[in-house]
């Protein structure tokens, strides 16, 4: 069985206590995130980052003592490998461009919906899983960057991305189990899974522990 991934150590940099509390609740509801606390200013965030070593920042742009993007820029110059999700009312092009140039994982413009927040957290999970690998496969990069991967003959590129994402986010599963979760038939799911095995993005193992025929379980490579 694949061991569970460690919780992503997260620091919330937000000067509105109500918003910080809301984001804390959403992080807890999502699971897999360890909220270290929240900082109301860049000064406090700088100190907490140095002490607590978070892996992820939820970062506002407009803070009482400056712009959160300055903190992100400082961290990048110092070589810190910390992911950041910008959660801010600043929607000007310069702020968005600065955030992306300095490696922000996502950029959310307030008010943020729970669904969009969850999507950003899923992106943070994908990046954390990628950073934990010694080498990166092209398929993983394509999935992370939203680049449509060319599908094999007879395979739909969008469905392939869905199967790839499902395989990445859960334990080893049979074609029937994964297909049921995606609304695909067992045979259809099997075709996509076998394609991922052939491309080196997935592995398959035989589970003989059940009753009847041994089951083939697929996992991310």
PDB file of C-alpha atoms in Angstrom:
ATOM      1  CA  UNK A   1       0.000   0.000   0.000  1.00  0.00           C
ATOM      2  CA  UNK A   2       1.228   3.489  -0.877  1.00  0.00           C
ATOM      3  CA  UNK A   3       2.084   5.451   2.292  1.00  0.00           C
ATOM      4  CA  UNK A   4       0.060   8.639   2.753  1.00  0.00           C
ATOM      5  CA  UNK A   5       1.742  11.833   1.613  1.00  0.00           C
ATOM      6  CA  UNK A   6       2.900  14.109   4.434  1.00  0.00           C
ATOM      7  CA  UNK A   7       0.680  17.087   5.167  1.00  0.00           C
ATOM      8  CA  UNK A   8       1.711  20.265   3.361  1.00  0.00           C
ATOM      9  CA  UNK A   9       2.914  22.792   5.938  1.00  0.00           C
ATOM     10  CA  UNK A  10       0.970  25.961   5.179  1.00  0.00           C
ATOM     11  CA  UNK A  11       1.235  29.541   6.414  1.00  0.00           C
ATOM     12  CA  UNK A  12      -1.611  31.991   5.766  1.00  0.00           C
ATOM     13  CA  UNK A  13      -0.451  35.586   5.170  1.00  0.00           C
ATOM     14  CA  UNK A  14      -3.635  37.656   5.477  1.00  0.00           C
ATOM     15  CA  UNK A  15      -4.482  40.770   7.492  1.00  0.00           C
ATOM     16  CA  UNK A  16      -8.235  40.106   7.716  1.00  0.00           C
ATOM     17  CA  UNK A  17      -8.824  37.656  10.607  1.00  0.00           C
ATOM     18  CA  UNK A  18     -12.197  36.534   9.227  1.00  0.00           C
ATOM     19  CA  UNK A  19     -10.746  35.651   5.843  1.00  0.00           C
ATOM     20  CA  UNK A  20      -7.799  33.921   7.510  1.00  0.00           C
ATOM     21  CA  UNK A  21     -10.222  31.862   9.620  1.00  0.00           C
ATOM     22  CA  UNK A  22     -12.276  30.968   6.545  1.00  0.00           C
ATOM     23  CA  UNK A  23      -9.206  29.825   4.634  1.00  0.00           C
ATOM     24  CA  UNK A  24      -8.066  27.830   7.660  1.00  0.00           C
ATOM     25  CA  UNK A  25     -11.392  26.007   7.700  1.00  0.00           C
ATOM     26  CA  UNK A  26     -11.244  25.287   3.983  1.00  0.00           C
ATOM     27  CA  UNK A  27      -7.713  23.924   4.360  1.00  0.00           C
ATOM     28  CA  UNK A  28      -8.803  21.640   7.194  1.00  0.00           C
ATOM     29  CA  UNK A  29     -11.821  20.480   5.201  1.00  0.00           C
ATOM     30  CA  UNK A  30      -9.604  19.648   2.214  1.00  0.00           C
ATOM     31  CA  UNK A  31      -7.322  17.471   4.319  1.00  0.00           C
ATOM     32  CA  UNK A  32      -3.613  17.022   3.773  1.00  0.00           C
ATOM     33  CA  UNK A  33      -2.655  20.531   4.878  1.00  0.00           C
ATOM     34  CA  UNK A  34      -1.052  21.435   8.204  1.00  0.00           C
ATOM     35  CA  UNK A  35      -1.949  25.059   9.006  1.00  0.00           C
ATOM     36  CA  UNK A  36       0.955  26.564  10.931  1.00  0.00           C
ATOM     37  CA  UNK A  37      -0.874  29.807  11.702  1.00  0.00           C
ATOM     38  CA  UNK A  38      -1.410  33.146  10.040  1.00  0.00           C
ATOM     39  CA  UNK A  39       0.598  36.349   9.714  1.00  0.00           C
ATOM     40  CA  UNK A  40      -1.015  39.774   9.430  1.00  0.00           C
ATOM     41  CA  UNK A  41       2.038  41.604   8.076  1.00  0.00           C
ATOM     42  CA  UNK A  42       5.059  40.964   5.909  1.00  0.00           C
ATOM     43  CA  UNK A  43       7.316  41.420   8.921  1.00  0.00           C
ATOM     44  CA  UNK A  44       5.529  38.690  10.857  1.00  0.00           C
ATOM     45  CA  UNK A  45       5.319  36.464   7.782  1.00  0.00           C
ATOM     46  CA  UNK A  46       9.057  36.849   7.203  1.00  0.00           C
ATOM     47  CA  UNK A  47       9.815  35.775  10.766  1.00  0.00           C
ATOM     48  CA  UNK A  48       7.334  32.879  10.738  1.00  0.00           C
ATOM     49  CA  UNK A  49       8.621  31.640   7.388  1.00  0.00           C
ATOM     50  CA  UNK A  50      12.189  31.601   8.662  1.00  0.00           C
ATOM     51  CA  UNK A  51      11.184  29.807  11.876  1.00  0.00           C
ATOM     52  CA  UNK A  52       8.450  27.406  10.771  1.00  0.00           C
ATOM     53  CA  UNK A  53       9.702  26.539   7.272  1.00  0.00           C
ATOM     54  CA  UNK A  54       6.312  26.230   5.531  1.00  0.00           C
ATOM     55  CA  UNK A  55       6.078  24.504   2.170  1.00  0.00           C
ATOM     56  CA  UNK A  56       3.126  26.644   1.040  1.00  0.00           C
ATOM     57  CA  UNK A  57       2.046  30.247   1.538  1.00  0.00           C
ATOM     58  CA  UNK A  58      -1.486  31.541   1.056  1.00  0.00           C
ATOM     59  CA  UNK A  59      -0.416  35.077   0.332  1.00  0.00           C
ATOM     60  CA  UNK A  60      -2.323  38.337   0.093  1.00  0.00           C
ATOM     61  CA  UNK A  61      -0.864  41.154  -2.026  1.00  0.00           C
ATOM     62  CA  UNK A  62      -2.021  44.205  -0.043  1.00  0.00           C
ATOM     63  CA  UNK A  63      -0.756  44.042   3.546  1.00  0.00           C
ATOM     64  CA  UNK A  64      -0.396  46.799   6.182  1.00  0.00           C
ATOM     65  CA  UNK A  65       3.376  47.082   5.788  1.00  0.00           C
ATOM     66  CA  UNK A  66       3.758  46.450   2.073  1.00  0.00           C
ATOM     67  CA  UNK A  67       2.990  44.034  -0.740  1.00  0.00           C
ATOM     68  CA  UNK A  68       3.020  40.293  -0.309  1.00  0.00           C
ATOM     69  CA  UNK A  69       4.698  40.002  -3.693  1.00  0.00           C
ATOM     70  CA  UNK A  70       7.789  41.585  -2.147  1.00  0.00           C
ATOM     71  CA  UNK A  71       7.944  38.719   0.330  1.00  0.00           C
ATOM     72  CA  UNK A  72       7.618  36.207  -2.499  1.00  0.00           C
ATOM     73  CA  UNK A  73      10.388  37.986  -4.407  1.00  0.00           C
ATOM     74  CA  UNK A  74      12.642  37.931  -1.316  1.00  0.00           C
ATOM     75  CA  UNK A  75      12.093  34.213  -0.874  1.00  0.00           C
ATOM     76  CA  UNK A  76      12.930  33.481  -4.495  1.00  0.00           C
ATOM     77  CA  UNK A  77      16.112  35.586  -4.369  1.00  0.00           C
ATOM     78  CA  UNK A  78      17.135  33.703  -1.219  1.00  0.00           C
ATOM     79  CA  UNK A  79      16.583  30.410  -3.025  1.00  0.00           C
ATOM     80  CA  UNK A  80      13.671  29.293  -0.862  1.00  0.00           C
ATOM     81  CA  UNK A  81      11.634  26.532  -2.509  1.00  0.00           C
ATOM     82  CA  UNK A  82       8.261  27.524  -1.095  1.00  0.00           C
ATOM     83  CA  UNK A  83       5.108  27.351  -3.158  1.00  0.00           C
ATOM     84  CA  UNK A  84       2.647  30.231  -2.971  1.00  0.00           C
ATOM     85  CA  UNK A  85      -0.999  30.688  -3.817  1.00  0.00           C
ATOM     86  CA  UNK A  86      -1.943  34.351  -4.116  1.00  0.00           C
ATOM     87  CA  UNK A  87      -5.356  35.096  -2.589  1.00  0.00           C
ATOM     88  CA  UNK A  88      -5.999  38.786  -3.098  1.00  0.00           C
ATOM     89  CA  UNK A  89      -8.288  41.535  -4.334  1.00  0.00           C
ATOM     90  CA  UNK A  90      -5.451  42.824  -6.551  1.00  0.00           C
ATOM     91  CA  UNK A  91      -6.432  41.944 -10.112  1.00  0.00           C
ATOM     92  CA  UNK A  92      -4.131  44.351 -11.959  1.00  0.00           C
ATOM     93  CA  UNK A  93      -2.000  42.816 -14.661  1.00  0.00           C
ATOM     94  CA  UNK A  94       1.292  43.857 -13.042  1.00  0.00           C
ATOM     95  CA  UNK A  95       0.496  41.991  -9.810  1.00  0.00           C
ATOM     96  CA  UNK A  96      -0.575  38.867 -11.665  1.00  0.00           C
ATOM     97  CA  UNK A  97       2.524  38.992 -13.856  1.00  0.00           C
ATOM     98  CA  UNK A  98       4.837  39.490 -10.857  1.00  0.00           C
ATOM     99  CA  UNK A  99       3.245  36.549  -9.069  1.00  0.00           C
ATOM    100  CA  UNK A 100       3.640  34.224 -12.040  1.00  0.00           C
ATOM    101  CA  UNK A 101       7.191  35.386 -12.778  1.00  0.00           C
ATOM    102  CA  UNK A 102       8.128  34.520  -9.215  1.00  0.00           C
ATOM    103  CA  UNK A 103       6.644  31.061  -9.429  1.00  0.00           C
ATOM    104  CA  UNK A 104       3.216  31.332  -7.792  1.00  0.00           C
ATOM    105  CA  UNK A 105       1.307  28.062  -8.021  1.00  0.00           C
ATOM    106  CA  UNK A 106      -2.008  29.866  -8.532  1.00  0.00           C
ATOM    107  CA  UNK A 107      -3.647  33.294  -8.349  1.00  0.00           C
ATOM    108  CA  UNK A 108      -7.097  33.709  -6.809  1.00  0.00           C
ATOM    109  CA  UNK A 109      -8.971  37.005  -6.975  1.00  0.00           C
ATOM    110  CA  UNK A 110     -11.253  37.728  -4.017  1.00  0.00           C
ATOM    111  CA  UNK A 111     -14.001  36.901  -3.383  1.00  0.00           C
ATOM    112  CA  UNK A 112     -12.939  33.288  -3.875  1.00  0.00           C
ATOM    113  CA  UNK A 113     -15.446  30.463  -4.209  1.00  0.00           C
ATOM    114  CA  UNK A 114     -14.862  27.244  -2.252  1.00  0.00           C
ATOM    115  CA  UNK A 115     -14.673  25.270  -5.513  1.00  0.00           C
ATOM    116  CA  UNK A 116     -11.955  27.496  -6.955  1.00  0.00           C
ATOM    117  CA  UNK A 117     -10.081  27.399  -3.645  1.00  0.00           C
ATOM    118  CA  UNK A 118     -10.169  23.574  -3.691  1.00  0.00           C
ATOM    119  CA  UNK A 119      -8.868  23.626  -7.259  1.00  0.00           C
ATOM    120  CA  UNK A 120      -5.902  25.740  -6.162  1.00  0.00           C
ATOM    121  CA  UNK A 121      -5.193  23.339  -3.305  1.00  0.00           C
ATOM    122  CA  UNK A 122      -5.259  20.408  -5.713  1.00  0.00           C
ATOM    123  CA  UNK A 123      -2.686  22.201  -7.853  1.00  0.00           C
ATOM    124  CA  UNK A 124      -0.549  22.691  -4.732  1.00  0.00           C
ATOM    125  CA  UNK A 125      -0.825  18.957  -3.996  1.00  0.00           C
ATOM    126  CA  UNK A 126       0.260  18.115  -7.543  1.00  0.00           C
ATOM    127  CA  UNK A 127       3.260  20.388  -7.275  1.00  0.00           C
ATOM    128  CA  UNK A 128       4.229  18.985  -3.860  1.00  0.00           C
ATOM    129  CA  UNK A 129       4.056  15.439  -5.260  1.00  0.00           C
ATOM    130  CA  UNK A 130       6.182  16.497  -8.215  1.00  0.00           C
ATOM    131  CA  UNK A 131       8.836  18.138  -6.025  1.00  0.00           C
ATOM    132  CA  UNK A 132       9.121  14.934  -4.001  1.00  0.00           C
ATOM    133  CA  UNK A 133      10.268  12.968  -7.053  1.00  0.00           C
ATOM    134  CA  UNK A 134      13.944  12.641  -8.030  1.00  0.00           C
ATOM    135  CA  UNK A 135      13.031  12.963 -11.709  1.00  0.00           C
ATOM    136  CA  UNK A 136      10.041  14.423 -13.520  1.00  0.00           C
ATOM    137  CA  UNK A 137       8.188  12.744 -16.378  1.00  0.00           C
ATOM    138  CA  UNK A 138       6.876  14.750 -19.288  1.00  0.00           C
ATOM    139  CA  UNK A 139       3.343  13.509 -18.661  1.00  0.00           C
ATOM    140  CA  UNK A 140       3.462  14.816 -15.085  1.00  0.00           C
ATOM    141  CA  UNK A 141       4.637  18.209 -16.311  1.00  0.00           C
ATOM    142  CA  UNK A 142       1.931  18.323 -18.962  1.00  0.00           C
ATOM    143  CA  UNK A 143      -0.722  17.536 -16.372  1.00  0.00           C
ATOM    144  CA  UNK A 144       0.638  20.154 -13.956  1.00  0.00           C
ATOM    145  CA  UNK A 145       0.936  22.882 -16.583  1.00  0.00           C
ATOM    146  CA  UNK A 146      -2.403  22.080 -18.192  1.00  0.00           C
ATOM    147  CA  UNK A 147      -0.759  21.163 -21.480  1.00  0.00           C
ATOM    148  CA  UNK A 148      -2.967  18.773 -23.444  1.00  0.00           C
ATOM    149  CA  UNK A 149      -0.946  15.642 -24.021  1.00  0.00           C
ATOM    150  CA  UNK A 150      -1.302  13.983 -27.416  1.00  0.00           C
ATOM    151  CA  UNK A 151      -3.493  10.945 -26.985  1.00  0.00           C
ATOM    152  CA  UNK A 152      -2.775   7.605 -28.541  1.00  0.00           C
ATOM    153  CA  UNK A 153      -4.930   6.521 -31.446  1.00  0.00           C
ATOM    154  CA  UNK A 154      -8.503   6.021 -30.304  1.00  0.00           C
ATOM    155  CA  UNK A 155      -7.986   7.741 -26.931  1.00  0.00           C
ATOM    156  CA  UNK A 156      -9.555  11.058 -26.011  1.00  0.00           C
ATOM    157  CA  UNK A 157      -7.032  13.586 -24.672  1.00  0.00           C
ATOM    158  CA  UNK A 158      -9.430  15.030 -22.073  1.00  0.00           C
ATOM    159  CA  UNK A 159     -10.389  11.592 -20.759  1.00  0.00           C
ATOM    160  CA  UNK A 160      -6.727  10.651 -20.609  1.00  0.00           C
ATOM    161  CA  UNK A 161      -6.053  13.696 -18.439  1.00  0.00           C
ATOM    162  CA  UNK A 162      -8.925  12.731 -16.131  1.00  0.00           C
ATOM    163  CA  UNK A 163      -7.617   9.181 -15.752  1.00  0.00           C
ATOM    164  CA  UNK A 164      -4.102  10.491 -15.153  1.00  0.00           C
ATOM    165  CA  UNK A 165      -5.323  12.910 -12.466  1.00  0.00           C
ATOM    166  CA  UNK A 166      -7.429  10.229 -10.754  1.00  0.00           C
ATOM    167  CA  UNK A 167      -4.504   7.830 -10.685  1.00  0.00           C
ATOM    168  CA  UNK A 168      -2.303  10.531  -9.210  1.00  0.00           C
ATOM    169  CA  UNK A 169      -4.659  11.406  -6.369  1.00  0.00           C
ATOM    170  CA  UNK A 170      -5.530   8.029  -4.892  1.00  0.00           C
ATOM    171  CA  UNK A 171      -4.329   4.559  -3.890  1.00  0.00           C
ATOM    172  CA  UNK A 172      -3.783   1.718  -6.383  1.00  0.00           C
ATOM    173  CA  UNK A 173      -7.087   0.831  -8.037  1.00  0.00           C
ATOM    174  CA  UNK A 174      -8.477  -1.639 -10.496  1.00  0.00           C
ATOM    175  CA  UNK A 175      -9.853  -0.515 -13.847  1.00  0.00           C
ATOM    176  CA  UNK A 176     -13.369  -1.133 -12.540  1.00  0.00           C
ATOM    177  CA  UNK A 177     -12.818   0.976  -9.419  1.00  0.00           C
ATOM    178  CA  UNK A 178     -11.234   3.858 -11.271  1.00  0.00           C
ATOM    179  CA  UNK A 179     -13.816   3.687 -14.040  1.00  0.00           C
ATOM    180  CA  UNK A 180     -16.679   3.813 -11.539  1.00  0.00           C
ATOM    181  CA  UNK A 181     -15.230   6.974 -10.023  1.00  0.00           C
ATOM    182  CA  UNK A 182     -14.958   8.656 -13.422  1.00  0.00           C
ATOM    183  CA  UNK A 183     -18.166   7.400 -14.977  1.00  0.00           C
ATOM    184  CA  UNK A 184     -16.312   5.145 -17.432  1.00  0.00           C
ATOM    185  CA  UNK A 185     -16.826   1.487 -18.207  1.00  0.00           C
ATOM    186  CA  UNK A 186     -14.266  -0.975 -16.885  1.00  0.00           C
ATOM    187  CA  UNK A 187     -13.020  -1.704 -20.410  1.00  0.00           C
ATOM    188  CA  UNK A 188     -12.637   1.976 -21.264  1.00  0.00           C
ATOM    189  CA  UNK A 189     -10.763   2.686 -18.033  1.00  0.00           C
ATOM    190  CA  UNK A 190      -8.558  -0.364 -18.686  1.00  0.00           C
ATOM    191  CA  UNK A 191      -7.564   0.962 -22.144  1.00  0.00           C
ATOM    192  CA  UNK A 192      -6.471   4.305 -20.709  1.00  0.00           C
ATOM    193  CA  UNK A 193      -4.662   2.687 -17.790  1.00  0.00           C
ATOM    194  CA  UNK A 194      -2.790   0.308 -20.061  1.00  0.00           C
ATOM    195  CA  UNK A 195      -1.751   3.278 -22.204  1.00  0.00           C
ATOM    196  CA  UNK A 196      -0.303   4.977 -19.104  1.00  0.00           C
ATOM    197  CA  UNK A 197       1.557   1.781 -18.213  1.00  0.00           C
ATOM    198  CA  UNK A 198       3.029   1.607 -21.713  1.00  0.00           C
ATOM    199  CA  UNK A 199       4.118   5.252 -21.538  1.00  0.00           C
ATOM    200  CA  UNK A 200       5.797   4.707 -18.158  1.00  0.00           C
ATOM    201  CA  UNK A 201       3.412   6.942 -16.229  1.00  0.00           C
ATOM    202  CA  UNK A 202       1.781   4.076 -14.320  1.00  0.00           C
ATOM    203  CA  UNK A 203       2.629   0.629 -13.034  1.00  0.00           C
ATOM    204  CA  UNK A 204       0.405  -2.382 -12.562  1.00  0.00           C
ATOM    205  CA  UNK A 205       0.525  -5.044  -9.882  1.00  0.00           C
ATOM    206  CA  UNK A 206      -1.458  -8.243  -9.366  1.00  0.00           C
ATOM    207  CA  UNK A 207      -3.537  -8.485  -6.197  1.00  0.00           C
ATOM    208  CA  UNK A 208      -4.256 -12.157  -5.480  1.00  0.00           C
ATOM    209  CA  UNK A 209      -5.692 -11.554  -2.046  1.00  0.00           C
ATOM    210  CA  UNK A 210      -9.360 -11.507  -3.021  1.00  0.00           C
ATOM    211  CA  UNK A 211     -11.806 -14.185  -3.995  1.00  0.00           C
ATOM    212  CA  UNK A 212     -11.793 -15.323  -7.614  1.00  0.00           C
ATOM    213  CA  UNK A 213      -9.456 -14.083 -10.326  1.00  0.00           C
ATOM    214  CA  UNK A 214      -6.469 -11.948  -9.269  1.00  0.00           C
ATOM    215  CA  UNK A 215      -7.119  -8.238  -9.733  1.00  0.00           C
ATOM    216  CA  UNK A 216      -4.785  -5.880 -11.574  1.00  0.00           C
ATOM    217  CA  UNK A 217      -4.244  -2.680  -9.611  1.00  0.00           C
ATOM    218  CA  UNK A 218      -2.784   0.402 -11.203  1.00  0.00           C
ATOM    219  CA  UNK A 219      -0.758   3.080  -9.499  1.00  0.00           C
ATOM    220  CA  UNK A 220       1.165   6.152 -10.533  1.00  0.00           C
ATOM    221  CA  UNK A 221       4.746   5.318 -11.522  1.00  0.00           C
TER     222      UNK A 221
END
